[in-house]
XYZ file of C-alpha atoms in Angstrom:
135
model
C 67.812 -0.064 -23.496
C 69.080 -1.558 -20.253
C 70.565 -4.869 -19.143
C 70.565 -5.566 -15.437
C 69.466 -7.690 -12.498
C 66.194 -7.473 -10.577
C 66.643 -6.018 -7.096
C 63.313 -7.465 -5.869
C 60.528 -9.714 -7.083
C 57.903 -8.093 -9.324
C 55.204 -6.316 -7.278
C 51.797 -6.392 -8.937
C 48.930 -3.908 -8.665
C 45.511 -4.800 -10.092
C 42.788 -2.392 -11.206
C 39.078 -2.656 -11.926
C 38.453 -3.862 -15.453
C 41.277 -6.410 -15.381
C 44.256 -4.137 -16.027
C 47.418 -4.468 -13.981
C 50.932 -3.143 -13.650
C 54.084 -4.694 -12.275
C 56.944 -2.764 -10.716
C 60.495 -3.810 -9.887
C 63.894 -2.192 -9.406
C 66.654 -3.012 -11.896
C 70.360 -2.683 -11.071
C 72.776 -1.857 -13.882
C 76.553 -1.833 -13.403
C 79.276 0.254 -15.003
C 82.874 -0.875 -14.551
C 85.913 1.303 -15.177
C 89.574 1.610 -14.158
C 90.625 4.469 -11.861
C 93.663 5.840 -13.727
C 95.390 7.192 -10.626
C 95.175 3.955 -8.591
C 94.779 1.454 -11.459
C 91.867 0.037 -9.429
C 88.784 -1.535 -11.006
C 85.659 0.396 -9.903
C 82.090 -0.833 -10.309
C 79.267 1.688 -10.047
C 75.664 0.481 -9.651
C 72.675 2.510 -10.828
C 69.093 1.637 -9.821
C 66.133 2.059 -12.194
C 62.416 1.776 -11.368
C 60.768 -0.375 -14.049
C 57.061 -0.549 -14.860
C 55.403 -3.215 -17.028
C 51.703 -3.328 -17.878
C 48.976 -5.913 -18.326
C 50.067 -9.143 -20.093
C 53.754 -8.180 -19.941
C 53.416 -7.627 -16.180
C 51.810 -11.048 -15.734
C 54.634 -12.716 -17.704
C 57.283 -10.936 -15.625
C 55.563 -11.875 -12.357
C 55.329 -15.522 -13.420
C 58.923 -16.018 -14.553
C 61.128 -13.380 -12.896
C 62.491 -13.176 -9.362
C 65.112 -11.192 -7.485
C 68.564 -11.580 -9.057
C 67.389 -12.552 -12.555
C 69.059 -10.856 -15.507
C 66.851 -9.116 -18.085
C 67.191 -6.902 -21.161
C 64.548 -4.152 -21.424
C 63.615 -1.439 -23.876
C 61.371 1.403 -22.849
C 60.750 5.076 -22.300
C 61.780 7.206 -19.359
C 58.838 8.856 -17.610
C 58.776 11.282 -14.691
C 55.595 11.825 -12.718
C 54.352 13.319 -9.480
C 51.550 12.541 -7.047
C 50.245 13.626 -3.676
C 50.360 11.461 -0.563
C 47.391 11.240 1.789
C 49.196 13.823 3.945
C 49.282 16.260 0.993
C 53.021 15.903 0.318
C 54.007 16.047 -3.368
C 56.233 13.126 -4.367
C 58.232 12.693 -7.579
C 59.568 9.616 -9.336
C 61.310 8.689 -12.573
C 60.491 5.304 -14.100
C 61.283 3.231 -17.154
C 58.030 2.233 -18.831
C 59.007 -1.053 -20.465
C 57.879 -1.662 -24.044
C 59.876 -4.857 -24.784
C 61.933 -7.301 -22.755
C 63.993 -10.458 -23.057
C 64.814 -12.760 -20.151
C 68.561 -13.468 -20.068
C 68.888 -15.663 -16.962
C 66.004 -16.856 -14.840
C 66.537 -18.580 -11.461
C 63.313 -20.572 -11.793
C 64.720 -22.029 -15.038
C 67.943 -23.106 -13.355
C 66.145 -24.583 -10.333
C 63.654 -26.583 -12.397
C 66.176 -27.627 -15.111
C 63.514 -27.249 -17.757
C 64.131 -23.744 -19.178
C 61.749 -21.308 -20.755
C 62.250 -19.742 -24.161
C 63.370 -16.138 -24.520
C 60.304 -13.942 -24.176
C 59.376 -10.635 -25.712
C 56.145 -8.857 -25.018
C 54.060 -9.024 -28.204
C 53.309 -5.527 -29.550
C 53.238 -4.250 -26.021
C 52.222 -0.592 -25.656
C 53.110 0.785 -22.239
C 50.624 3.667 -22.612
C 47.548 1.455 -22.739
C 44.666 3.889 -23.134
C 42.380 1.666 -21.060
C 44.225 2.668 -17.878
C 44.867 6.411 -17.502
C 48.057 7.193 -15.565
C 46.180 9.685 -13.374
C 44.253 6.789 -11.838
C 47.382 5.238 -10.303
C 47.234 5.677 -6.514
C 50.988 5.283 -5.976
């Protein structure tokens, strides 16, 4: 479970058959007091989030950089090869549920949207094997 702010707008990738995924970075902050200097320190951690299909479309429609969101999901590490043959590694949060906490589009339009959760969203949709992802 994470609560944080989007670092960029949702980037969508579409596949044959109508499936899609959305990716965006999420910043979470931890604040603590340095005992020796009595100074307040804030540490930011970045997480790579992945949402699939209908959940991805909802996130793309309503979320933008800076928005605050609560997510639940599973951590997943994977590797792939670039066109040059270099092996790359990444760790992602595959989102299973989410709730919008603050949405800039809501503030700008003054007509709010209700809190949203992805309905029975399964991030390991069997209709799109992970090996088929080109990135």
